[in-house]
CSV table of C-alpha atoms and ligand atoms in Angstrom, one decimal:
chain,number,residue,atom,x,y,z
A,213,MET,CA,-100.5,-103.9,27.9
A,214,ASP,CA,-102.9,-102.3,25.4
A,215,ASP,CA,-101.0,-102.9,22.2
A,216,ASP,CA,-103.7,-105.2,20.9
A,217,PRO,CA,-105.4,-103.9,17.7
A,218,THR,CA,-108.9,-103.7,19.2
A,219,ALA,CA,-107.9,-101.5,22.0
A,220,VAL,CA,-105.9,-99.2,19.6
A,221,GLU,CA,-108.8,-99.2,17.1
A,222,HIS,CA,-111.3,-98.2,19.9
A,223,ALA,CA,-108.9,-95.4,20.9
A,224,ALA,CA,-108.5,-94.2,17.3
A,225,GLN,CA,-112.3,-94.1,17.0
A,226,THR,CA,-112.4,-92.0,20.1
A,227,ILE,CA,-109.8,-89.6,18.6
A,228,ARG,CA,-111.8,-89.3,15.4
A,229,ALA,CA,-115.0,-88.6,17.4
A,230,GLY,CA,-113.3,-85.7,19.2
A,231,GLY,CA,-112.5,-87.5,22.5
A,232,LEU,CA,-109.4,-87.7,24.7
A,233,VAL,CA,-107.0,-90.6,24.7
A,234,ALA,CA,-104.1,-91.0,27.1
A,235,PHE,CA,-101.3,-93.1,25.4
A,236,PRO,CA,-97.7,-94.1,26.0
A,237,THR,CA,-94.8,-92.6,24.1
A,238,GLU,CA,-91.1,-93.4,24.5
A,239,THR,CA,-90.7,-90.3,26.7
A,240,VAL,CA,-93.8,-89.9,28.9
A,241,TYR,CA,-97.6,-90.6,28.6
A,242,GLY,CA,-99.4,-88.1,26.5
A,243,LEU,CA,-103.0,-86.8,26.6
A,244,GLY,CA,-104.1,-86.8,23.0
A,245,ALA,CA,-106.9,-85.3,20.8
A,246,ASN,CA,-107.4,-84.7,17.1
A,247,ALA,CA,-104.9,-81.8,16.4
A,248,THR,CA,-107.1,-80.5,13.5
A,249,ASP,CA,-110.2,-80.2,15.7
A,250,ALA,CA,-110.3,-77.1,17.9
A,251,ASP,CA,-113.1,-78.4,20.0
A,252,ALA,CA,-111.3,-81.6,20.8
A,253,VAL,CA,-108.1,-79.7,21.6
A,254,ALA,CA,-110.0,-77.5,24.0
A,255,LYS,CA,-110.9,-80.6,26.0
A,256,ILE,CA,-107.2,-81.2,26.7
A,257,TYR,CA,-106.8,-77.8,28.3
A,258,ALA,CA,-109.9,-78.4,30.4
A,259,ALA,CA,-108.9,-81.9,31.5
A,260,LYS,CA,-105.4,-80.8,32.5
A,261,GLN,CA,-106.4,-77.4,33.9
A,262,ARG,CA,-103.7,-76.2,31.6
A,263,ALA,CA,-102.9,-72.5,31.0
A,264,LEU,CA,-104.3,-71.5,27.6
A,265,ASN,CA,-101.0,-69.8,26.7
A,266,ASP,CA,-99.1,-73.0,26.9
A,267,PRO,CA,-98.8,-74.6,23.3
A,268,LEU,CA,-99.2,-78.3,22.6
A,269,ILE,CA,-97.0,-80.7,20.7
A,270,VAL,CA,-98.4,-82.3,17.5
A,271,HIS,CA,-97.6,-86.0,17.1
A,272,CYS,CA,-97.4,-87.5,13.6
A,273,ALA,CA,-96.6,-90.8,12.0
A,274,PRO,CA,-95.9,-91.9,8.4
A,275,PRO,CA,-99.1,-93.4,6.9
A,276,ASP,CA,-97.6,-96.7,5.7
A,277,ASP,CA,-99.2,-99.6,7.7
A,278,ASP,CA,-96.5,-102.2,6.9
A,279,MET,CA,-93.6,-100.3,8.4
A,280,ALA,CA,-93.5,-102.4,11.6
A,281,GLY,CA,-91.7,-100.9,14.6
A,282,PRO,CA,-89.9,-97.7,15.5
A,283,LEU,CA,-86.5,-99.2,15.0
A,284,ASN,CA,-86.7,-100.0,11.3
A,285,LEU,CA,-88.6,-96.8,10.9
A,286,ARG,CA,-85.5,-94.9,12.0
A,287,GLU,CA,-83.5,-96.6,9.3
A,288,LEU,CA,-86.3,-96.1,6.7
A,289,ILE,CA,-86.5,-92.4,7.4
A,290,GLY,CA,-82.8,-91.9,7.2
A,291,ASN,CA,-82.3,-90.0,3.9
A,292,ARG,CA,-86.0,-90.0,3.2
A,293,ALA,CA,-86.4,-87.1,5.7
A,294,PRO,CA,-87.3,-84.7,2.8
A,295,PHE,CA,-90.3,-86.9,2.1
A,296,VAL,CA,-91.4,-86.8,5.8
A,297,LEU,CA,-91.2,-83.0,5.8
A,298,GLU,CA,-93.0,-82.7,2.5
A,299,GLU,CA,-95.8,-84.9,3.8
A,300,LEU,CA,-96.1,-82.6,6.9
A,301,ALA,CA,-96.4,-79.7,4.6
A,302,ARG,CA,-98.9,-81.5,2.2
A,303,GLN,CA,-101.1,-82.3,5.2
A,304,ARG,CA,-100.8,-78.6,6.2
A,305,ILE,CA,-99.5,-79.4,9.6
A,306,ILE,CA,-96.5,-77.2,9.0
A,307,GLY,CA,-96.3,-74.1,6.7
A,308,ALA,CA,-93.7,-72.9,4.2
A,309,LEU,CA,-90.1,-73.2,5.4
A,310,SER,CA,-87.1,-71.1,4.7
A,311,ILE,CA,-84.1,-72.8,3.2
A,312,ALA,CA,-82.3,-72.8,6.5
A,313,GLN,CA,-85.3,-74.3,8.3
A,314,ARG,CA,-85.7,-77.0,5.6
A,315,LEU,CA,-82.0,-78.0,5.7
A,316,ARG,CA,-81.9,-78.2,9.5
A,317,ALA,CA,-85.2,-80.0,9.8
A,318,ASN,CA,-84.2,-82.6,7.2
A,319,ALA,CA,-80.9,-83.2,9.0
A,320,LEU,CA,-82.5,-83.6,12.4
A,321,ILE,CA,-85.5,-85.7,11.2
A,322,GLY,CA,-83.1,-88.0,9.3
A,323,SER,CA,-81.0,-88.5,12.4
A,324,PHE,CA,-83.5,-88.6,15.2
A,325,TRP,CA,-87.1,-89.4,14.1
A,326,PRO,CA,-88.9,-91.2,15.3
A,327,GLY,CA,-87.6,-90.3,18.7
A,328,PRO,CA,-87.5,-87.8,21.6
A,329,LEU,CA,-87.0,-84.6,19.5
A,330,THR,CA,-89.7,-82.0,19.0
A,331,LEU,CA,-89.2,-79.4,16.3
A,332,VAL,CA,-90.8,-75.9,16.3
A,333,LEU,CA,-91.6,-74.9,12.7
A,334,PRO,CA,-94.0,-72.5,11.0
A,335,ARG,CA,-97.6,-73.5,11.7
A,336,GLY,CA,-99.7,-75.1,8.9
A,337,SER,CA,-103.2,-73.9,8.1
A,338,ARG,CA,-104.9,-77.2,9.3
A,339,ILE,CA,-103.6,-76.7,12.9
A,340,PRO,CA,-106.0,-74.5,14.9
A,341,LEU,CA,-104.7,-71.7,17.0
A,342,ASN,CA,-105.6,-73.3,20.3
A,343,VAL,CA,-103.0,-76.0,19.6
A,344,THR,CA,-100.2,-73.4,19.4
A,345,ALA,CA,-101.6,-70.9,21.9
A,346,GLY,CA,-102.0,-68.3,19.2
A,347,LEU,CA,-98.5,-68.6,17.9
A,348,ASP,CA,-97.7,-68.9,14.2
A,349,THR,CA,-95.3,-71.7,14.9
A,350,VAL,CA,-96.1,-75.4,15.7
A,351,ALA,CA,-94.2,-78.0,17.7
A,352,VAL,CA,-94.1,-81.4,15.9
A,353,ARG,CA,-92.6,-84.8,16.7
A,354,MET,CA,-92.8,-88.4,15.6
A,355,PRO,CA,-92.8,-90.6,18.7
A,356,ALA,CA,-90.8,-93.9,18.8
A,357,HIS,CA,-93.4,-96.0,20.5
A,358,PRO,CA,-95.3,-98.7,18.7
A,359,VAL,CA,-98.6,-97.9,20.5
A,360,ALA,CA,-98.3,-94.2,19.8
A,361,LEU,CA,-97.5,-94.8,16.1
A,362,ALA,CA,-100.3,-97.3,15.7
A,363,LEU,CA,-102.8,-94.9,17.4
A,364,ILE,CA,-101.8,-92.0,15.1
A,365,ARG,CA,-101.9,-94.1,11.9
A,366,ARG,CA,-105.3,-95.6,12.8
A,367,SER,CA,-106.8,-92.2,13.8
A,368,GLY,CA,-105.8,-90.9,10.4
A,369,VAL,CA,-105.1,-87.4,11.9
A,370,PRO,CA,-102.1,-85.8,13.7
A,371,ILE,CA,-102.6,-85.9,17.5
A,372,ALA,CA,-102.0,-82.9,19.8
A,373,ALA,CA,-100.8,-84.1,23.1
A,374,PRO,CA,-99.2,-82.6,26.2
A,375,SER,CA,-98.0,-84.9,29.0
A,376,ALA,CA,-100.9,-86.6,30.7
A,377,ASN,CA,-100.6,-84.9,34.1
A,378,ARG,CA,-102.3,-82.0,35.8
A,379,PHE,CA,-100.7,-78.7,34.8
A,380,GLY,CA,-97.4,-78.0,36.5
A,381,HIS,CA,-97.2,-81.5,38.0
A,382,VAL,CA,-94.7,-84.3,37.3
A,383,SER,CA,-95.2,-86.1,34.0
A,384,PRO,CA,-96.6,-89.7,34.0
A,385,THR,CA,-94.3,-92.6,33.1
A,386,VAL,CA,-96.7,-95.4,33.9
A,387,ALA,CA,-100.5,-95.7,33.3
A,388,ARG,CA,-101.1,-95.5,37.1
A,389,HIS,CA,-99.7,-92.0,37.2
A,390,VAL,CA,-102.2,-90.9,34.5
A,391,LEU,CA,-105.1,-92.2,36.6
A,392,ASP,CA,-103.7,-90.6,39.7
A,393,ASP,CA,-103.9,-87.2,38.0
A,394,LEU,CA,-106.7,-87.4,35.5
A,395,ASP,CA,-109.1,-90.3,36.3
A,396,GLY,CA,-112.6,-89.4,35.2
A,397,ARG,CA,-111.3,-86.7,32.9
A,398,ILE,CA,-110.3,-88.9,29.9
A,399,ASP,CA,-112.2,-91.2,27.6
A,400,VAL,CA,-109.6,-93.9,27.0
A,401,LEU,CA,-106.3,-94.9,28.5
A,402,LEU,CA,-103.9,-97.1,26.6
A,403,ASP,CA,-101.5,-98.9,28.9
A,404,GLY,CA,-98.2,-99.6,27.3
A,405,GLY,CA,-96.2,-100.3,30.5
A,406,PRO,CA,-93.4,-98.0,31.8
A,407,THR,CA,-92.1,-95.4,29.2
A,408,PRO,CA,-88.6,-96.3,28.2
A,409,ILE,CA,-86.9,-92.9,28.4
A,410,GLY,CA,-88.9,-91.3,31.2
A,411,VAL,CA,-88.3,-87.6,30.6
A,412,GLU,CA,-89.9,-85.4,27.9
A,413,SER,CA,-88.7,-84.8,24.4
A,414,THR,CA,-86.1,-82.1,23.7
A,415,VAL,CA,-87.8,-79.1,22.1
A,416,VAL,CA,-85.7,-77.3,19.5
A,417,ASP,CA,-86.9,-74.0,17.9
A,418,LEU,CA,-85.9,-74.0,14.2
A,419,THR,CA,-87.7,-70.7,13.6
A,420,ALA,CA,-85.2,-68.8,15.7
A,421,TYR,CA,-82.3,-67.1,13.8
A,422,GLN,CA,-80.0,-69.5,15.5
A,423,PRO,CA,-81.7,-72.7,16.5
A,424,VAL,CA,-82.1,-73.0,20.3
A,425,ILE,CA,-83.2,-75.6,22.8
A,426,LEU,CA,-86.5,-74.4,24.5
A,427,ARG,CA,-86.7,-77.4,26.8
A,428,PRO,CA,-83.9,-80.0,27.5
A,429,GLY,CA,-85.1,-83.6,27.3
A,430,GLY,CA,-84.4,-87.1,26.2
A,431,LEU,CA,-82.1,-86.2,23.3
A,432,GLY,CA,-78.8,-84.5,24.4
A,433,ARG,CA,-77.6,-81.1,23.2
A,434,GLU,CA,-74.4,-82.6,22.0
A,435,ASP,CA,-76.2,-85.0,19.7
A,436,ILE,CA,-78.2,-82.2,18.1
A,437,GLU,CA,-75.1,-80.0,17.7
A,438,ARG,CA,-73.3,-82.8,16.0
A,439,VAL,CA,-76.0,-82.7,13.3
A,440,ILE,CA,-76.8,-78.9,12.9
A,441,GLY,CA,-73.9,-77.2,14.6
A,442,LYS,CA,-73.8,-74.9,17.6
A,443,LEU,CA,-77.1,-74.1,19.1
A,444,GLY,CA,-78.0,-70.6,20.4
A,445,THR,CA,-78.6,-69.8,24.0
A,446,LEU,CA,-82.0,-69.1,25.4
A,447,GLU,CA,-82.3,-65.7,27.2
A,448,GLN,CA,-84.2,-66.3,30.4
A,449,GLY,CA,-87.9,-65.4,29.9
A,450,SER,CA,-87.7,-65.2,26.1
A,451,GLY,CA,-88.3,-68.9,25.4
A,452,GLY,CA,-90.2,-69.6,22.2
A,453,ALA,CA,-90.1,-66.1,21.0
A,454,GLY,CA,-88.9,-67.2,17.6
A,455,GLU,CA,-87.9,-64.8,14.9
A,456,HIS,CA,-91.3,-63.0,15.0
A,457,GLY,CA,-90.7,-61.9,18.5
A,458,ALA,CA,-94.1,-63.0,20.0
A,459,ALA,CA,-93.8,-63.0,23.7
A,460,GLN,CA,-94.3,-66.6,24.7
A,461,SER,CA,-92.3,-68.4,27.3
A,462,SER,CA,-91.7,-72.2,27.0
A,463,PRO,CA,-92.9,-73.8,30.3
A,464,GLY,CA,-90.0,-76.2,30.2
A,465,THR,CA,-87.8,-73.2,31.1
A,466,LEU,CA,-89.9,-71.8,33.9
A,467,SER,CA,-88.3,-72.1,37.3
A,468,LYS,CA,-91.2,-74.0,38.7
A,469,HIS,CA,-92.6,-76.7,36.4
A,470,TYR,CA,-92.6,-80.5,36.4
A,471,ALA,CA,-92.8,-80.1,40.2
A,472,PRO,CA,-93.5,-82.4,43.0
A,473,ARG,CA,-95.5,-81.2,46.0
A,474,ALA,CA,-92.5,-81.4,48.4
A,475,GLU,CA,-89.7,-78.9,48.2
A,476,LEU,CA,-86.8,-80.3,46.1
A,477,ARG,CA,-83.2,-79.6,47.1
A,478,VAL,CA,-80.2,-80.5,44.9
A,479,ALA,CA,-76.9,-81.4,46.7
A,480,SER,CA,-73.6,-81.0,44.9
A,481,ASP,CA,-72.3,-84.5,46.0
A,482,THR,CA,-72.9,-87.3,48.6
A,483,PRO,CA,-71.4,-85.5,51.6
A,484,HIS,CA,-73.5,-82.4,50.8
A,485,LEU,CA,-76.5,-84.7,50.5
A,486,LEU,CA,-75.9,-86.2,53.9
A,487,ALA,CA,-75.4,-82.7,55.4
A,488,LEU,CA,-78.7,-81.4,53.9
A,489,HIS,CA,-80.4,-84.5,55.3
A,490,ALA,CA,-79.0,-83.8,58.8
A,491,GLU,CA,-80.0,-80.2,58.5
A,492,CYS,CA,-83.6,-81.1,57.6
A,493,VAL,CA,-83.9,-83.5,60.5
A,494,ALA,CA,-82.5,-80.9,62.9
A,495,ARG,CA,-85.2,-78.4,61.7
A,496,GLY,CA,-87.9,-81.0,62.4
A,497,LEU,CA,-88.6,-81.7,58.7
A,498,ARG,CA,-89.1,-85.1,57.2
A,499,PRO,CA,-86.7,-85.5,54.2
A,500,GLY,CA,-86.8,-88.2,51.5
A,501,LEU,CA,-83.9,-89.2,49.4
A,502,LEU,CA,-83.5,-89.9,45.7
A,503,VAL,CA,-80.2,-91.8,45.4
A,504,MET,CA,-78.1,-93.5,42.7
A,505,ALA,CA,-77.1,-97.1,43.3
A,506,GLY,CA,-73.5,-96.0,44.1
A,507,GLN,CA,-74.8,-93.8,47.0
A,508,ARG,CA,-76.8,-96.5,48.8
A,509,ASP,CA,-74.0,-97.5,51.3
A,510,ALA,CA,-73.4,-93.9,52.3
A,511,CYS,CA,-77.2,-93.4,52.7
A,512,ALA,CA,-77.9,-96.7,54.4
A,513,GLY,CA,-80.7,-96.5,57.1
A,514,LEU,CA,-82.0,-93.1,55.9
A,515,GLU,CA,-85.6,-93.7,55.0
A,516,PRO,CA,-87.6,-93.1,53.0
A,517,GLN,CA,-85.3,-93.4,50.0
A,518,PHE,CA,-85.9,-94.2,46.4
A,519,VAL,CA,-83.1,-95.7,44.2
A,520,LEU,CA,-82.9,-94.1,40.8
A,521,GLY,CA,-80.6,-96.8,39.3
A,522,LYS,CA,-77.0,-97.2,38.2
A,523,ASP,CA,-76.6,-94.6,35.4
A,524,LEU,CA,-78.1,-91.5,33.9
A,525,ALA,CA,-80.5,-93.4,31.6
A,526,ASP,CA,-81.8,-95.3,34.7
A,527,ALA,CA,-82.1,-92.0,36.6
A,528,ALA,CA,-84.1,-90.3,33.7
A,529,ARG,CA,-86.4,-93.4,33.5
A,530,ASN,CA,-87.1,-93.5,37.2
A,531,LEU,CA,-87.0,-89.8,38.2
A,532,TYR,CA,-90.7,-89.0,38.0
A,533,ALA,CA,-91.8,-92.2,39.6
A,534,GLY,CA,-89.3,-91.4,42.5
A,535,LEU,CA,-90.7,-87.9,42.9
A,536,ARG,CA,-94.2,-89.2,43.0
A,537,ALA,CA,-93.4,-92.0,45.4
A,538,LEU,CA,-91.7,-89.6,47.9
A,539,ASP,CA,-94.6,-87.2,47.5
A,540,ASP,CA,-97.0,-90.0,48.3
A,541,ASP,CA,-95.0,-90.9,51.3
A,542,GLY,CA,-95.7,-87.4,52.6
A,543,VAL,CA,-92.1,-86.1,52.9
A,544,ASP,CA,-91.5,-82.4,53.4
A,545,VAL,CA,-88.3,-82.2,51.4
A,546,ILE,CA,-86.9,-84.3,48.6
A,547,LEU,CA,-83.1,-84.4,48.5
A,548,VAL,CA,-81.1,-85.5,45.4
A,549,SER,CA,-77.5,-85.2,44.2
A,550,ALA,CA,-76.7,-83.2,41.1
A,551,VAL,CA,-76.0,-85.3,38.0
A,552,GLU,CA,-73.6,-84.5,35.1
A,553,GLN,CA,-75.0,-81.6,33.0
A,554,ALA,CA,-74.5,-83.5,29.7
A,555,GLY,CA,-76.7,-85.6,27.4
A,556,ILE,CA,-79.9,-86.6,29.1
A,557,GLY,CA,-78.4,-85.3,32.4
A,558,GLU,CA,-79.2,-81.7,31.4
B,641,TXA,O1,-92.1,-86.0,25.3
B,641,TXA,C1,-92.9,-85.1,25.1
B,641,TXA,O2,-92.6,-84.0,24.5
B,641,TXA,C2,-94.3,-85.3,25.7
B,641,TXA,C3,-94.9,-86.5,24.9
B,641,TXA,C4,-96.3,-86.7,25.3
B,641,TXA,O3,-94.8,-86.3,23.6
B,641,TXA,N1,-95.1,-84.1,25.5
B,641,TXA,C5,-94.9,-83.0,26.3
B,641,TXA,O4,-95.8,-82.0,26.0
B,641,TXA,O5,-94.1,-83.0,27.1
B,641,TXA,P1,-96.0,-80.8,27.0
B,641,TXA,O6,-97.2,-80.1,26.5
B,641,TXA,O7,-96.0,-81.2,28.4
B,641,TXA,O8,-94.8,-79.8,26.7
B,641,TXA,C6,-94.8,-79.2,25.4
B,641,TXA,C7,-93.6,-78.2,25.4
B,641,TXA,C8,-93.9,-77.0,26.2
B,641,TXA,O9,-92.8,-76.6,27.0
B,641,TXA,C9,-94.3,-76.0,25.2
B,641,TXA,O10,-94.1,-74.7,25.6
B,641,TXA,C10,-93.4,-76.3,24.0
B,641,TXA,O11,-93.4,-77.8,24.0
B,641,TXA,N2,-94.0,-75.9,22.8
B,641,TXA,C11,-95.1,-76.4,22.1
B,641,TXA,N3,-95.4,-75.7,21.0
B,641,TXA,C12,-94.5,-74.7,21.0
B,641,TXA,C13,-94.3,-73.6,20.1
B,641,TXA,N4,-95.1,-73.4,19.0
B,641,TXA,N5,-93.3,-72.7,20.4
B,641,TXA,C14,-92.5,-72.9,21.5
B,641,TXA,N6,-92.7,-73.9,22.4
B,641,TXA,C15,-93.6,-74.8,22.1
B,642,MG,MG1,-95.9,-81.4,30.4
């Protein structure tokens, strides 16, 4: 576990010097560079072999060194959200906000930062265009992970970071996954153990006329709607267009993204899962199963299988490790039952 100050200090120096640091967040591991340095940011795209039209998330932290962990930070931020927003503007990470954008951002930051919520807002002048793939909006979030927060504070700059995997692949939830995808392509890897949430942050576009989720993630739609009211719906293929209408799709909404190598098929329930399994075997394919604890008896003896856990939070935490494990096992098809489309299940 690299939460010791010297490892973090070394990583922060690497960021300041324009290098690449992979680090844990509460969602997935990120591949970070100084978000105000276009040359450093270019290295992220090269290392990931990421499409240049796919914008990055800028990670920030409050400067105060004596605010210990993410939990009391959540309390501290509470009604001080206007201060957080003002600081982002003062650092020219975000630009000028409309009144509606400001009210909604304050409410969401006050309720959910630090945490798995990314806000798309007008871009500030210190953020180079290769961070935002040419857009005049920028995605920002404050991660709820002590190592991530310490790294950002010690670096003294906002950190642009996509997930630390090869483009299109499954996101990394342990340090080993980062090495499997990017060994030799990064300068420093901070190992913070398994990431507690296990799926990416929820991305909400506040520059749209009606706010809209561009990518579902760790924070549920219902939680967001409780704070800012009903969200709009994303028309397929128009993700991230914002009110300025720039054609830019959000990869989280592409039909193939976050993908394992094997074909993935989703069953409606356990009997359907068993039927799909039998069908694969009959066709001479080798299926692997992702199962909930409650399905183990019904699926006994069907190998390989990976147990996701007992509830949705477990399933989110273990999903990417399960996809990677079955891929490594060389299965042709991965079979899983659908989960409830609510909260993190979406
Ligand atoms: O949990 C997470 O969000 C992780 C950790 C490392 O923070 N990061 C992550 O980054 O998943 P990435 O690059 O894999 O996904 C960023 C998502 C993409 O779907 C991208 O299109 C969207 O955020 N995004 C970033 N900037 C945007 C913008 N200006 N407008 C619309 N979408 C944007
Ligand atoms: Mg990603």
